[in-house]
GROMACS .gro file of C-alpha atoms in nm:
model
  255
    1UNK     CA    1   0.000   0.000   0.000
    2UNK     CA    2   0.165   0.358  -0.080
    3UNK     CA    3   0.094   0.599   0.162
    4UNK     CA    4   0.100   0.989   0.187
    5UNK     CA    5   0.171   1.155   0.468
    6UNK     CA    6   0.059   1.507   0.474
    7UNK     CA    7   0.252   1.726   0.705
    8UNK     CA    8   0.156   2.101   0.713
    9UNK     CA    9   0.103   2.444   0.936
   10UNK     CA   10  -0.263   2.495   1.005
   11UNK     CA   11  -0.474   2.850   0.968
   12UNK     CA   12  -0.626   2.907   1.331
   13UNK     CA   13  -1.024   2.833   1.267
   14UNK     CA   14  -0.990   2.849   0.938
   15UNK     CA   15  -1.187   2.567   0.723
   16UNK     CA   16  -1.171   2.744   0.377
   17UNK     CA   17  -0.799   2.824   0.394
   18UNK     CA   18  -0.719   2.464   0.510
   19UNK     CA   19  -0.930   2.274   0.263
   20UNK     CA   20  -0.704   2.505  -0.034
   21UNK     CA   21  -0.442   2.421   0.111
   22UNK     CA   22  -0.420   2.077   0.177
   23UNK     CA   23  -0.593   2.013  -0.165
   24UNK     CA   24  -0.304   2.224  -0.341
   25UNK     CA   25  -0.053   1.942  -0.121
   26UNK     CA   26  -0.247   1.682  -0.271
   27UNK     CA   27  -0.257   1.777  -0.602
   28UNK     CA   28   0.126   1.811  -0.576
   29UNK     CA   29   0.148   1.413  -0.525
   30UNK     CA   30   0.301   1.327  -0.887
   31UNK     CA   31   0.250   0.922  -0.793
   32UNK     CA   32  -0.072   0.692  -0.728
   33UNK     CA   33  -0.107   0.644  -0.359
   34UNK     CA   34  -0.396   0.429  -0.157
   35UNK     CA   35  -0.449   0.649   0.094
   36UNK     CA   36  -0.369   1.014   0.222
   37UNK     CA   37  -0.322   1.102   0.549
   38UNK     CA   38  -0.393   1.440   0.709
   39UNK     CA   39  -0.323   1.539   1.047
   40UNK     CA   40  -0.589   1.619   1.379
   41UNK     CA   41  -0.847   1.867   1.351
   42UNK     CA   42  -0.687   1.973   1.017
   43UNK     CA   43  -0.943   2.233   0.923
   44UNK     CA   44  -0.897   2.458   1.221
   45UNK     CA   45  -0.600   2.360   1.416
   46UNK     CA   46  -0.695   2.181   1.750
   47UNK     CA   47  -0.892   2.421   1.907
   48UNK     CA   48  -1.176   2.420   2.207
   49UNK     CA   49  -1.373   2.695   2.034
   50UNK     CA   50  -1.598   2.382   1.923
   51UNK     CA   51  -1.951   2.549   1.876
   52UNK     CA   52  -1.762   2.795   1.654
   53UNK     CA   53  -1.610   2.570   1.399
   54UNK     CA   54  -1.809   2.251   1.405
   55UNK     CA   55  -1.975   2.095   1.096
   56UNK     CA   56  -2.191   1.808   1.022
   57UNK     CA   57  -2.133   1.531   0.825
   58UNK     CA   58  -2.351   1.679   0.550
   59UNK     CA   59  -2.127   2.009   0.564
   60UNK     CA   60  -1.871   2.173   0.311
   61UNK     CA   61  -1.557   1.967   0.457
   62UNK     CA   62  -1.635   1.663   0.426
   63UNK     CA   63  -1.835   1.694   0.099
   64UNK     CA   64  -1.483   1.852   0.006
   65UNK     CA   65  -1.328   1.508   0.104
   66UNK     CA   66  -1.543   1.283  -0.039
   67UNK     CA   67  -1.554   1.486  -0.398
   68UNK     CA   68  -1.159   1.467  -0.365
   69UNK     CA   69  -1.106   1.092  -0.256
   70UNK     CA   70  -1.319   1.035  -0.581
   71UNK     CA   71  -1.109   1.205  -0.785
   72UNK     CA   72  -0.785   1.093  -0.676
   73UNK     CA   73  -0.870   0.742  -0.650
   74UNK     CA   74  -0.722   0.748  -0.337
   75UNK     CA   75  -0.878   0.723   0.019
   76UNK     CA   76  -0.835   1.029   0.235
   77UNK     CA   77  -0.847   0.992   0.632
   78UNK     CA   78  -0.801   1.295   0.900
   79UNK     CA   79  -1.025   1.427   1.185
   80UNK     CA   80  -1.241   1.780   1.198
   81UNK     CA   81  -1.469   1.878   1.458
   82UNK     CA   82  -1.864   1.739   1.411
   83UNK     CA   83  -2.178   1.850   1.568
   84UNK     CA   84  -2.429   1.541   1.578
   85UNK     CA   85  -2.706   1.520   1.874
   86UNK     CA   86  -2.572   1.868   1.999
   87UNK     CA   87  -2.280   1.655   2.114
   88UNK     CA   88  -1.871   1.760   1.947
   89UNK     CA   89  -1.672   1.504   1.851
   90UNK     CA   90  -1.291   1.522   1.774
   91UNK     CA   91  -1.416   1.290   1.503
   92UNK     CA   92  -1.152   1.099   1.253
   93UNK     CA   93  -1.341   1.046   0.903
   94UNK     CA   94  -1.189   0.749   0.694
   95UNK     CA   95  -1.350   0.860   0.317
   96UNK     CA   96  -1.290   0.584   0.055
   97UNK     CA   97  -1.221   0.665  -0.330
   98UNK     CA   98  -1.630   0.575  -0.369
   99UNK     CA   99  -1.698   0.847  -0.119
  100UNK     CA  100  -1.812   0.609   0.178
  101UNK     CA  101  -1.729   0.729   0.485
  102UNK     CA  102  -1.646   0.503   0.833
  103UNK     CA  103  -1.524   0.696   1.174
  104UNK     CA  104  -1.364   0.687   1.471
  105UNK     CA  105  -1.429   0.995   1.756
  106UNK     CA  106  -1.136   1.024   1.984
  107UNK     CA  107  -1.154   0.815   2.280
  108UNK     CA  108  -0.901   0.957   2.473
  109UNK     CA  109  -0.975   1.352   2.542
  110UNK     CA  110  -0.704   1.575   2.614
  111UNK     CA  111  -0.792   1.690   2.960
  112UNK     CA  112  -0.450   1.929   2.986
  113UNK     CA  113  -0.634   2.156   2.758
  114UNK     CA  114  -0.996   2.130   2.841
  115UNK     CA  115  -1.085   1.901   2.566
  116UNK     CA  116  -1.292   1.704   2.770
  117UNK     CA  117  -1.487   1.921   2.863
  118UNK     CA  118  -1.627   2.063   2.524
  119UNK     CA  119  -1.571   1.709   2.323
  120UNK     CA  120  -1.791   1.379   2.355
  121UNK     CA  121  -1.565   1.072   2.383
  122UNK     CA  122  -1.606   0.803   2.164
  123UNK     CA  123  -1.726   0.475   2.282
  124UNK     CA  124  -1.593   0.259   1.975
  125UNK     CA  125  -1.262   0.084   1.849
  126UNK     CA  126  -1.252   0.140   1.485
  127UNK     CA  127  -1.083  -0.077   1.217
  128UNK     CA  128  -1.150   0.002   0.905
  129UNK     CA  129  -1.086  -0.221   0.607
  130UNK     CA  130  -0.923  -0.103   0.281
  131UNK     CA  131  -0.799  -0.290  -0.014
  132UNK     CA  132  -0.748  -0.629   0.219
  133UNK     CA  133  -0.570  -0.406   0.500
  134UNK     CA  134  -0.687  -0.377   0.828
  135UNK     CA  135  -0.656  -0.048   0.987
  136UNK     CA  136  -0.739   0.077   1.334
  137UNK     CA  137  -0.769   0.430   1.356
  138UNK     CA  138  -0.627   0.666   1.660
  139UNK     CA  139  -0.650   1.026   1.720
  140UNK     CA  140  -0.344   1.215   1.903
  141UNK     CA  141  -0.336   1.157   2.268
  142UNK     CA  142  -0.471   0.821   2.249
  143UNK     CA  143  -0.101   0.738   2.161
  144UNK     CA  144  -0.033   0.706   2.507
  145UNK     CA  145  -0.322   0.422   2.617
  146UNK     CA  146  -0.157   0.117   2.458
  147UNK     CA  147  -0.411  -0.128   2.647
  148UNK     CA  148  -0.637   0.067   2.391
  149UNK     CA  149  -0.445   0.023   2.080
  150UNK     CA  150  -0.343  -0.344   2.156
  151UNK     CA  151  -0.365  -0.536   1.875
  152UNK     CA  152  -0.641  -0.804   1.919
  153UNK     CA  153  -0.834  -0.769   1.609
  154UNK     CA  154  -0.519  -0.881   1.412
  155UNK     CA  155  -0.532  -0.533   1.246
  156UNK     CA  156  -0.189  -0.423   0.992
  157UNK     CA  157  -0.175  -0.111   1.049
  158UNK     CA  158  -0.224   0.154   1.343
  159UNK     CA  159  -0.280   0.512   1.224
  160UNK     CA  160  -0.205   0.793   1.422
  161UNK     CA  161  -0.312   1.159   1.347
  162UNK     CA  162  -0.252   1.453   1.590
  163UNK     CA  163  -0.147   1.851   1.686
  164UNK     CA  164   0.117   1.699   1.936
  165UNK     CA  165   0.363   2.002   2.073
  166UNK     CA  166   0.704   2.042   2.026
  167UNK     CA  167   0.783   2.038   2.412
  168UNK     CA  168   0.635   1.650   2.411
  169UNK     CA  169   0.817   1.527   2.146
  170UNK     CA  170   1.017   1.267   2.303
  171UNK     CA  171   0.717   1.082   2.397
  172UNK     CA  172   0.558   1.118   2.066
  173UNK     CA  173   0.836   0.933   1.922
  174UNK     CA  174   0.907   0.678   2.145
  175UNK     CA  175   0.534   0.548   2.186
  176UNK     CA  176   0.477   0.513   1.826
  177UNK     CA  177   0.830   0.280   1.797
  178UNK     CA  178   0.654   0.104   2.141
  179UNK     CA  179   0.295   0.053   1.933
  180UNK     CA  180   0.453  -0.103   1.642
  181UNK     CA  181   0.666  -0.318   1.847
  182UNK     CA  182   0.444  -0.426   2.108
  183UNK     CA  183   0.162  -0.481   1.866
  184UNK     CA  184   0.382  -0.622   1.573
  185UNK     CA  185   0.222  -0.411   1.341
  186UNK     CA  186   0.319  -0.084   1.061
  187UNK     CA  187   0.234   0.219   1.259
  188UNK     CA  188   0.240   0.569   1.087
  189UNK     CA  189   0.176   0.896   1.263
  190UNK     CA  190   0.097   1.218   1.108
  191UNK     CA  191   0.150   1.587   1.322
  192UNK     CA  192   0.140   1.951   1.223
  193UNK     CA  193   0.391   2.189   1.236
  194UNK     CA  194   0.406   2.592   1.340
  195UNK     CA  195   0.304   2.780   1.601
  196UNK     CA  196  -0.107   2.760   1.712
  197UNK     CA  197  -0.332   3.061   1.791
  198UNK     CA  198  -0.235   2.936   2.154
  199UNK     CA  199   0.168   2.953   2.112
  200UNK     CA  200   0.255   2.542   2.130
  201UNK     CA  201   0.484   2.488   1.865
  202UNK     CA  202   0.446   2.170   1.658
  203UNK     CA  203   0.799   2.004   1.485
  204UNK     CA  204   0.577   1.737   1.287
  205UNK     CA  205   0.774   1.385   1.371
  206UNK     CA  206   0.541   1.277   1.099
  207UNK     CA  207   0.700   0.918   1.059
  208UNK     CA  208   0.614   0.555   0.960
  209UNK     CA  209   0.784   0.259   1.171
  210UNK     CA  210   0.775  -0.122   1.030
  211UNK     CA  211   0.641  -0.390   1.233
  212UNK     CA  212   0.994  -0.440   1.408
  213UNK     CA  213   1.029  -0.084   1.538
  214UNK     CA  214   1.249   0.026   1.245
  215UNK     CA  215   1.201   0.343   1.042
  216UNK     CA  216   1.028   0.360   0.681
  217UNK     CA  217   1.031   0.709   0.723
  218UNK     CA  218   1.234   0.890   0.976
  219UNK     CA  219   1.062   1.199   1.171
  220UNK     CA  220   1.012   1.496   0.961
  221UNK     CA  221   1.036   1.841   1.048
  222UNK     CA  222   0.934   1.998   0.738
  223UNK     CA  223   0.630   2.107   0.562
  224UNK     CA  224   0.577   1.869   0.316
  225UNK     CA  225   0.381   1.555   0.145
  226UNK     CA  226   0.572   1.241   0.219
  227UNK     CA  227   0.514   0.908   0.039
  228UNK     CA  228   0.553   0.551   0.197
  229UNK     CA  229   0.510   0.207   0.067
  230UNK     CA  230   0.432  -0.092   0.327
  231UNK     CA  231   0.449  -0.449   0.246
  232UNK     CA  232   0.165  -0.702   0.397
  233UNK     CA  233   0.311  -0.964   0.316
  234UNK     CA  234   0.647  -0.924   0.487
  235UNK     CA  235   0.460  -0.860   0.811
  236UNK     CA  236   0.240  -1.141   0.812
  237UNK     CA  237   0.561  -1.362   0.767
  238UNK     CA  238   0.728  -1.234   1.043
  239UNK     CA  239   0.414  -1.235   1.269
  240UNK     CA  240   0.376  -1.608   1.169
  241UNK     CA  241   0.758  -1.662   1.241
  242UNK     CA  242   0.805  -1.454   1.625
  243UNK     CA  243   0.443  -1.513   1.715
  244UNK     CA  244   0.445  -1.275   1.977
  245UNK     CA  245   0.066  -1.181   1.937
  246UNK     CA  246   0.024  -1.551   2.052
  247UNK     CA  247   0.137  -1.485   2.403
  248UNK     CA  248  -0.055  -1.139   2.467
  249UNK     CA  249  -0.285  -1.130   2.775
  250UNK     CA  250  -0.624  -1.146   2.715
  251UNK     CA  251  -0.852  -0.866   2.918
  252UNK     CA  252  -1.172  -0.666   2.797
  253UNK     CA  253  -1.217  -0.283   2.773
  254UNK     CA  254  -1.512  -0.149   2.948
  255UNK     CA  255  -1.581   0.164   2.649
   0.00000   0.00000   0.00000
């Protein structure tokens, strides 16, 4: 499966000026890709101003998606806030090439900056499945609850957007080398970069790690569309060889 990773500054609350933007990154991608990747709440930046800025899933963003998933062949996954029941969701939208839509709302809310008190969490695990991959879908600070993440559903690849700061960096790399160890599975994470309308400075660390912990693509710091290729089959292979998975502790989540 190729892969682009969309790395980029965000306009502050700004839906128009992201959606022309990340669509001129996209049409900049001079090779067929599966599936494009954009980072957390990439229409406005990740904000707490949710009544302001939300949209349905009948509004101009994600008809924007769907019209451009269509026309790039390609599926396009990233979250935006969404109003539904008078409830906000940090909600990540996976929109295939037909225009079909699955989602995931964050389950994990950012409590350090309020986010739990203006978002709904989600209740649901999501694992999408695209051209014979299975992919589980993660938003941003859910990167540090692996008992969340672990891989019981056999998924292939864990997909992490976010706005993660500059000043937590460290972590941000480390736990996504810990995810695709621990779960023996391709993890890819995509951040922003630039300063927000609340001065935390973003450095990206978009990456992808292999199923061993070892870089496909090493952090980035720059604004820019990155493309990755992973390989199924050399995963399953070495899944079937270790067998790690085999030995993991069986427990249930109460969502």
């Amino acid at each position: 499966m190729k892969i682009a990773l969309i790395q980029s500054n965000l306009y502050w609350e700004n839906a128009s000026e992201n959606r022309k933007q990340f669509e001129s990154k996209i049409n900049t991608i001079d090779t067929d890709v599966n599936l494009i990747v954009l980072p957390e709440m990439f229409s406005t930046g990740f904000t707490m101003n949710a009544a302001a800025v939300a949209e349905t899933m009948q509004g101009e963003t994600i008809s924007w998606i769907q019209s451009l998933a269509k026309q790039k062949k390609a599926a396009i996954v990233g979250s935006l806030v969404i109003v539904e029941n008078e409830k906000y969701y940090n909600r990540m939208v996976f929109v295939f090439p037909s225009g079909e839509i699955q989602y995931y709302n964050k389950r994990h809310l950012f409590s350090l900056a309020g986010e739990d008190q203006f978002y709904t969490k989600g209740d649901e695990k999501v694992i999408v499945n695209y051209l014979d991959w299975k992919i589980c879908l993660q938003v941003c600070y859910d990167l540090r609850f692996p008992v969340f993440a672990r891989n019981v559903e056999n998924y292939d690849l864990l997909l992490y957007v976010a706005n993660w700061p500059k000043v937590r960096t460290n972590a941000w790399d480390a736990l996504l080398k810990a995810r695709a160890i621990e779960n023996l599975s391709y993890v890819i994470g995509v951040n922003r970069v630039g300063l927000d309308a609340n001065n935390f400075e973003h450095i990206g660390h978009s990456q992808a790690v292999d199923f061993l912990g070892n870089y496909i693509l090493e952090p980035q710091e720059t604004e820019d569309v990155f493309v990755v290729e992973l390989d199924k089959n050399t995963m399953l292979e070495t899944r079937k060889k270790l067998d790690f998975l085999s030995d993991k502790d069986v427990f249930r989540i109460d969502l």
